[in-house]
Amino acid sequence: MKIGKVWAVLFSVSILISITSCDSSTSGPPGFSGPSQPSPGNGGPACKSIDSFSSVQELHNQVAMIRREGERLQHHIEDQIKGFGGLYLDENGAYVVYLQDSSDETVLNSVVSSLKTNRFKNKSERTEEVIIKRGEFSFGELALWRELVTAFLLASSEYSFVTSVHIHEKINRVVIGINSSEWTEESVESVRTYLEKTLLIPAKAVVFEEEFEEHDETDDYDFSELTGDTYDRQRPIVGGLRIYSESSTCSLGFLGIFDEMPVFVTNGHCTENPHGNSSTFYHQGDRDEPDDAIGTEVADGPQSYDMCVMPNSDCWPCRWSDSALVGIRENTEHARGYIAKTIRKSEDWMVEGSRILDEDDPVFTVVDIQDDILTGMTLHKVGGNSGWTSGDVIRTCVDSRRSRHEIILQCQHRARYATSGGGTSGSPVFKRVEGDFEGIENPVALAGIHRASSNRDQGNGYSAFSPIDGVLKDFEGLKGLAIETDTND
């Protein structure tokens, strides 16, 4: 079933900025704070068993009030259309909306009209149609059940084989990831029983997926001087270049300003003390050349119990991104708002792009941030061995168990842009955009920072990235990620 032609871009940064988040969690400590500790006696705000509630219905009522900022578009539409079950982009760029049988389809036209003002258009979108599918569950129901799984299974030692949970917009279901090495009929059945009998989540609302381990990928204003490839010494420094520390090789994500200091962002796991401050020293170019030193880590975190959306049973702290801030040395030439552009991109999974810089057109220009991510949206990455690659988003807002660091990464995204490891961690992820940007070549909107991949040499693999709104939530004082334009002043 189709509704006549509408604007292809349904999501509006300008409209959605005004939407208030209803997260029940606090924002957590500011950028330089270390992890908070549980309070004596009650285990802290994130240590709460299901027995703490008088009934499962009370638990459901409390959780139903939670709304994640990364899903504000979905909730915004749900507020206006009863029975809205989710929105995504199909392979042709059409917008697909799930509605329950009781939904009023006529309301959809007015909702679409209210979202027309977005000034960006994804270069990969090829249609202006909206397709309606019948869904069994509302987005609010799926979000509630996802929060329960995160709190009582994902951070539980009893169910340590549960590795992730997210809402899959394409199938109108909650998807629970099970560690492939522990996937058995018994483990799946134990989770299914707990969902139905204890959390009162209907069995047909949940799909189980065998999940393979995610691997971190550490390895080692005049742009006319940008030549060679992203591994070479480049000045000014821009996003997408290879950077070195004493023990790892990663990629420079993007540049900004934090506490009045110029900084760049890379992954927290790229530091000497992952997800904890360690003053890691970075080079871009040759580690042995003093002039190639570019900065020192100033903040990595915070992870805290207070940042968990829902109290979890095993007291694991939470974060919104895998990111760290590096203060740029005073004498290091840098260009905030720019990302390296190479001569060729790969649009295919498992196929590398180019690391060779396009000397005639060497940068992408960051004109804004893309904080609303939809399944099916085409995104790009520059960095690591695989250079410039692009692919579609396949999962949004995945809560991920990071056993190695004993934290929960909340609301991470997955996409099918190729990566071959070799220092890809920290690469900028962005969306190419169209708009009235006079004199600006290659405008892009910053979408996040690459952090890991799973099965990157297999057809069922994916890349994982932390969304830009997660980085900004972890570091509330971070600003200046885009250049100044008439449209974002």
mmCIF file of N, CA and C in Angstrom, residues 202-261:
data_model
loop_
_atom_site.group_PDB
_atom_site.id
_atom_site.type_symbol
_atom_site.label_atom_id
_atom_site.label_comp_id
_atom_site.label_asym_id
_atom_site.label_seq_id
_atom_site.Cartn_x
_atom_site.Cartn_y
_atom_site.Cartn_z
ATOM 1 N N PRO A 202 5.937 -10.921 25.177
ATOM 2 C CA PRO A 202 5.397 -11.980 24.314
ATOM 3 C C PRO A 202 6.475 -12.614 23.446
ATOM 4 N N ALA A 203 6.444 -13.919 23.330
ATOM 5 C CA ALA A 203 7.476 -14.652 22.593
ATOM 6 C C ALA A 203 7.551 -14.214 21.140
ATOM 7 N N LYS A 204 6.412 -13.932 20.515
ATOM 8 C CA LYS A 204 6.423 -13.592 19.091
ATOM 9 C C LYS A 204 6.988 -12.202 18.817
ATOM 10 N N ALA A 205 7.253 -11.425 19.871
ATOM 11 C CA ALA A 205 7.825 -10.089 19.687
ATOM 12 C C ALA A 205 9.340 -10.116 19.612
ATOM 13 N N VAL A 206 9.950 -11.290 19.841
ATOM 14 C CA VAL A 206 11.402 -11.393 19.964
ATOM 15 C C VAL A 206 11.961 -12.369 18.938
ATOM 16 N N VAL A 207 13.075 -11.978 18.323
ATOM 17 C CA VAL A 207 13.827 -12.839 17.407
ATOM 18 C C VAL A 207 15.234 -12.996 17.967
ATOM 19 N N PHE A 208 15.784 -14.207 17.895
ATOM 20 C CA PHE A 208 17.143 -14.463 18.369
ATOM 21 C C PHE A 208 18.091 -14.572 17.178
ATOM 22 N N GLU A 209 19.278 -13.967 17.329
ATOM 23 C CA GLU A 209 20.301 -14.031 16.286
ATOM 24 C C GLU A 209 21.606 -14.547 16.876
ATOM 25 N N GLU A 210 22.256 -15.430 16.132
ATOM 26 C CA GLU A 210 23.599 -15.860 16.505
ATOM 27 C C GLU A 210 24.547 -14.715 16.203
ATOM 28 N N GLU A 211 25.358 -14.328 17.170
ATOM 29 C CA GLU A 211 26.186 -13.135 17.022
ATOM 30 C C GLU A 211 27.652 -13.481 17.238
ATOM 31 N N PHE A 212 28.489 -12.984 16.332
ATOM 32 C CA PHE A 212 29.921 -13.227 16.417
ATOM 33 C C PHE A 212 30.600 -12.037 17.083
ATOM 34 N N GLU A 213 31.725 -12.298 17.698
ATOM 35 C CA GLU A 213 32.407 -11.282 18.496
ATOM 36 C C GLU A 213 32.776 -10.063 17.654
ATOM 37 N N GLU A 214 32.600 -8.890 18.261
ATOM 38 C CA GLU A 214 33.058 -7.659 17.628
ATOM 39 C C GLU A 214 34.526 -7.454 17.977
ATOM 40 N N HIS A 215 35.307 -7.009 16.991
ATOM 41 C CA HIS A 215 36.735 -6.808 17.202
ATOM 42 C C HIS A 215 37.084 -5.337 17.069
ATOM 43 N N ASP A 216 37.785 -4.818 18.106
ATOM 44 C CA ASP A 216 38.355 -3.486 17.976
ATOM 45 C C ASP A 216 39.380 -3.527 16.859
ATOM 46 N N GLU A 217 39.565 -2.376 16.179
ATOM 47 C CA GLU A 217 40.433 -2.381 15.006
ATOM 48 C C GLU A 217 41.603 -1.424 15.169
ATOM 49 N N THR A 218 42.339 -1.598 16.263
ATOM 50 C CA THR A 218 43.559 -0.852 16.471
ATOM 51 C C THR A 218 44.691 -1.576 15.780
ATOM 52 N N ASP A 219 45.621 -0.880 15.216
ATOM 53 C CA ASP A 219 46.800 -1.394 14.549
ATOM 54 C C ASP A 219 47.716 -0.163 14.524
ATOM 55 N N ASP A 220 48.065 -0.336 14.068
ATOM 56 C CA ASP A 220 48.842 0.895 14.188
ATOM 57 C C ASP A 220 48.134 2.265 13.705
ATOM 58 N N TYR A 221 44.518 25.041 6.698
ATOM 59 C CA TYR A 221 43.443 25.567 5.925
ATOM 60 C C TYR A 221 43.830 25.797 4.460
ATOM 61 N N ASP A 222 45.156 25.410 4.236
ATOM 62 C CA ASP A 222 45.618 25.279 2.857
ATOM 63 C C ASP A 222 45.765 23.791 2.618
ATOM 64 N N PHE A 223 44.822 23.258 1.829
ATOM 65 C CA PHE A 223 44.812 21.819 1.629
ATOM 66 C C PHE A 223 45.687 21.383 0.452
ATOM 67 N N SER A 224 46.401 22.303 -0.145
ATOM 68 C CA SER A 224 47.232 21.945 -1.296
ATOM 69 C C SER A 224 48.382 21.030 -0.891
ATOM 70 N N GLU A 225 48.721 21.021 0.402
ATOM 71 C CA GLU A 225 49.811 20.170 0.876
ATOM 72 C C GLU A 225 49.352 18.744 1.166
ATOM 73 N N LEU A 226 48.046 18.503 1.115
ATOM 74 C CA LEU A 226 47.543 17.149 1.352
ATOM 75 C C LEU A 226 47.799 16.303 0.113
ATOM 76 N N THR A 227 48.700 15.361 0.233
ATOM 77 C CA THR A 227 49.076 14.513 -0.892
ATOM 78 C C THR A 227 49.510 13.154 -0.360
ATOM 79 N N GLY A 228 49.625 12.168 -1.222
ATOM 80 C CA GLY A 228 49.970 10.829 -0.763
ATOM 81 C C GLY A 228 48.737 10.110 -0.259
ATOM 82 N N ASP A 229 48.851 9.417 0.878
ATOM 83 C CA ASP A 229 47.667 8.729 1.406
ATOM 84 C C ASP A 229 47.455 9.052 2.880
ATOM 85 N N THR A 230 46.412 8.466 3.446
ATOM 86 C CA THR A 230 46.018 8.803 4.813
ATOM 87 C C THR A 230 47.014 8.298 5.853
ATOM 88 N N TYR A 231 47.945 7.429 5.450
ATOM 89 C CA TYR A 231 48.974 6.953 6.375
ATOM 90 C C TYR A 231 50.155 7.922 6.455
ATOM 91 N N ASP A 232 50.331 8.767 5.440
ATOM 92 C CA ASP A 232 51.466 9.682 5.389
ATOM 93 C C ASP A 232 51.265 10.864 6.334
ATOM 94 N N ARG A 233 52.357 11.538 6.631
ATOM 95 C CA ARG A 233 52.262 12.770 7.416
ATOM 96 C C ARG A 233 51.494 13.814 6.611
ATOM 97 N N GLN A 234 50.437 14.365 7.201
ATOM 98 C CA GLN A 234 49.612 15.363 6.524
ATOM 99 C C GLN A 234 49.422 16.574 7.441
ATOM 100 N N ARG A 235 49.538 17.755 6.862
ATOM 101 C CA ARG A 235 49.232 18.992 7.576
ATOM 102 C C ARG A 235 48.493 19.917 6.622
ATOM 103 N N PRO A 236 47.360 20.472 7.082
ATOM 104 C CA PRO A 236 46.826 20.357 8.434
ATOM 105 C C PRO A 236 46.245 18.971 8.692
ATOM 106 N N ILE A 237 46.143 18.597 9.971
ATOM 107 C CA ILE A 237 45.497 17.326 10.278
ATOM 108 C C ILE A 237 43.986 17.483 10.108
ATOM 109 N N VAL A 238 43.360 16.437 9.557
ATOM 110 C CA VAL A 238 41.913 16.409 9.331
ATOM 111 C C VAL A 238 41.395 15.027 9.720
ATOM 112 N N GLY A 239 40.102 14.844 9.730
ATOM 113 C CA GLY A 239 39.524 13.551 10.050
ATOM 114 C C GLY A 239 39.904 12.491 9.032
ATOM 115 N N GLY A 240 40.023 11.235 9.479
ATOM 116 C CA GLY A 240 40.300 10.119 8.586
ATOM 117 C C GLY A 240 41.759 9.738 8.447
ATOM 118 N N LEU A 241 42.685 10.503 9.052
ATOM 119 C CA LEU A 241 44.110 10.195 8.947
ATOM 120 C C LEU A 241 44.515 9.146 9.982
ATOM 121 N N ARG A 242 45.572 8.412 9.671
ATOM 122 C CA ARG A 242 46.097 7.426 10.619
ATOM 123 C C ARG A 242 46.851 8.147 11.729
ATOM 124 N N ILE A 243 46.642 7.689 12.970
ATOM 125 C CA ILE A 243 47.357 8.235 14.120
ATOM 126 C C ILE A 243 47.991 7.092 14.905
ATOM 127 N N TYR A 244 49.069 7.420 15.653
ATOM 128 C CA TYR A 244 49.807 6.420 16.413
ATOM 129 C C TYR A 244 49.881 6.821 17.879
ATOM 130 N N SER A 245 49.816 5.833 18.752
ATOM 131 C CA SER A 245 50.203 6.020 20.147
ATOM 132 C C SER A 245 51.320 5.030 20.438
ATOM 133 N N GLU A 246 51.747 4.952 21.670
ATOM 134 C CA GLU A 246 52.841 4.055 22.019
ATOM 135 C C GLU A 246 52.492 2.594 21.740
ATOM 136 N N SER A 247 51.212 2.242 21.890
ATOM 137 C CA SER A 247 50.848 0.826 21.810
ATOM 138 C C SER A 247 49.824 0.494 20.738
ATOM 139 N N SER A 248 49.322 1.481 20.003
ATOM 140 C CA SER A 248 48.276 1.161 19.029
ATOM 141 C C SER A 248 48.296 2.127 17.855
ATOM 142 N N THR A 249 47.634 1.704 16.797
ATOM 143 C CA THR A 249 47.434 2.521 15.612
ATOM 144 C C THR A 249 45.943 2.619 15.359
ATOM 145 N N CYS A 250 45.431 3.843 15.228
ATOM 146 C CA CYS A 250 44.004 4.060 15.027
ATOM 147 C C CYS A 250 43.804 5.138 13.971
ATOM 148 N N SER A 251 42.624 5.718 13.930
ATOM 149 C CA SER A 251 42.325 6.801 12.993
ATOM 150 C C SER A 251 41.834 8.023 13.752
ATOM 151 N N LEU A 252 42.124 9.186 13.180
ATOM 152 C CA LEU A 252 41.636 10.444 13.729
ATOM 153 C C LEU A 252 40.198 10.628 13.266
ATOM 154 N N GLY A 253 39.282 10.786 14.203
ATOM 155 C CA GLY A 253 37.867 10.866 13.847
ATOM 156 C C GLY A 253 37.465 12.217 13.294
ATOM 157 N N PHE A 254 37.356 13.198 14.169
ATOM 158 C CA PHE A 254 36.962 14.539 13.754
ATOM 159 C C PHE A 254 37.446 15.529 14.800
ATOM 160 N N LEU A 255 37.469 16.794 14.441
ATOM 161 C CA LEU A 255 38.023 17.830 15.299
ATOM 162 C C LEU A 255 36.917 18.694 15.878
ATOM 163 N N GLY A 256 37.185 19.280 17.049
ATOM 164 C CA GLY A 256 36.217 20.153 17.686
ATOM 165 C C GLY A 256 36.885 21.016 18.734
ATOM 166 N N ILE A 257 36.059 21.573 19.614
ATOM 167 C CA ILE A 257 36.541 22.413 20.705
ATOM 168 C C ILE A 257 35.926 21.896 21.999
ATOM 169 N N PHE A 258 36.766 21.736 23.028
ATOM 170 C CA PHE A 258 36.292 21.265 24.324
ATOM 171 C C PHE A 258 36.983 22.076 25.404
ATOM 172 N N ASP A 259 36.189 22.718 26.243
ATOM 173 C CA ASP A 259 36.730 23.553 27.314
ATOM 174 C C ASP A 259 37.697 24.591 26.741
ATOM 175 N N GLU A 260 37.278 25.207 25.615
ATOM 176 C CA GLU A 260 38.049 26.250 24.913
ATOM 177 C C GLU A 260 39.365 25.736 24.347
ATOM 178 N N MET A 261 39.527 24.442 24.240
ATOM 179 C CA MET A 261 40.754 23.841 23.737
ATOM 180 C C MET A 261 40.470 23.088 22.445
#
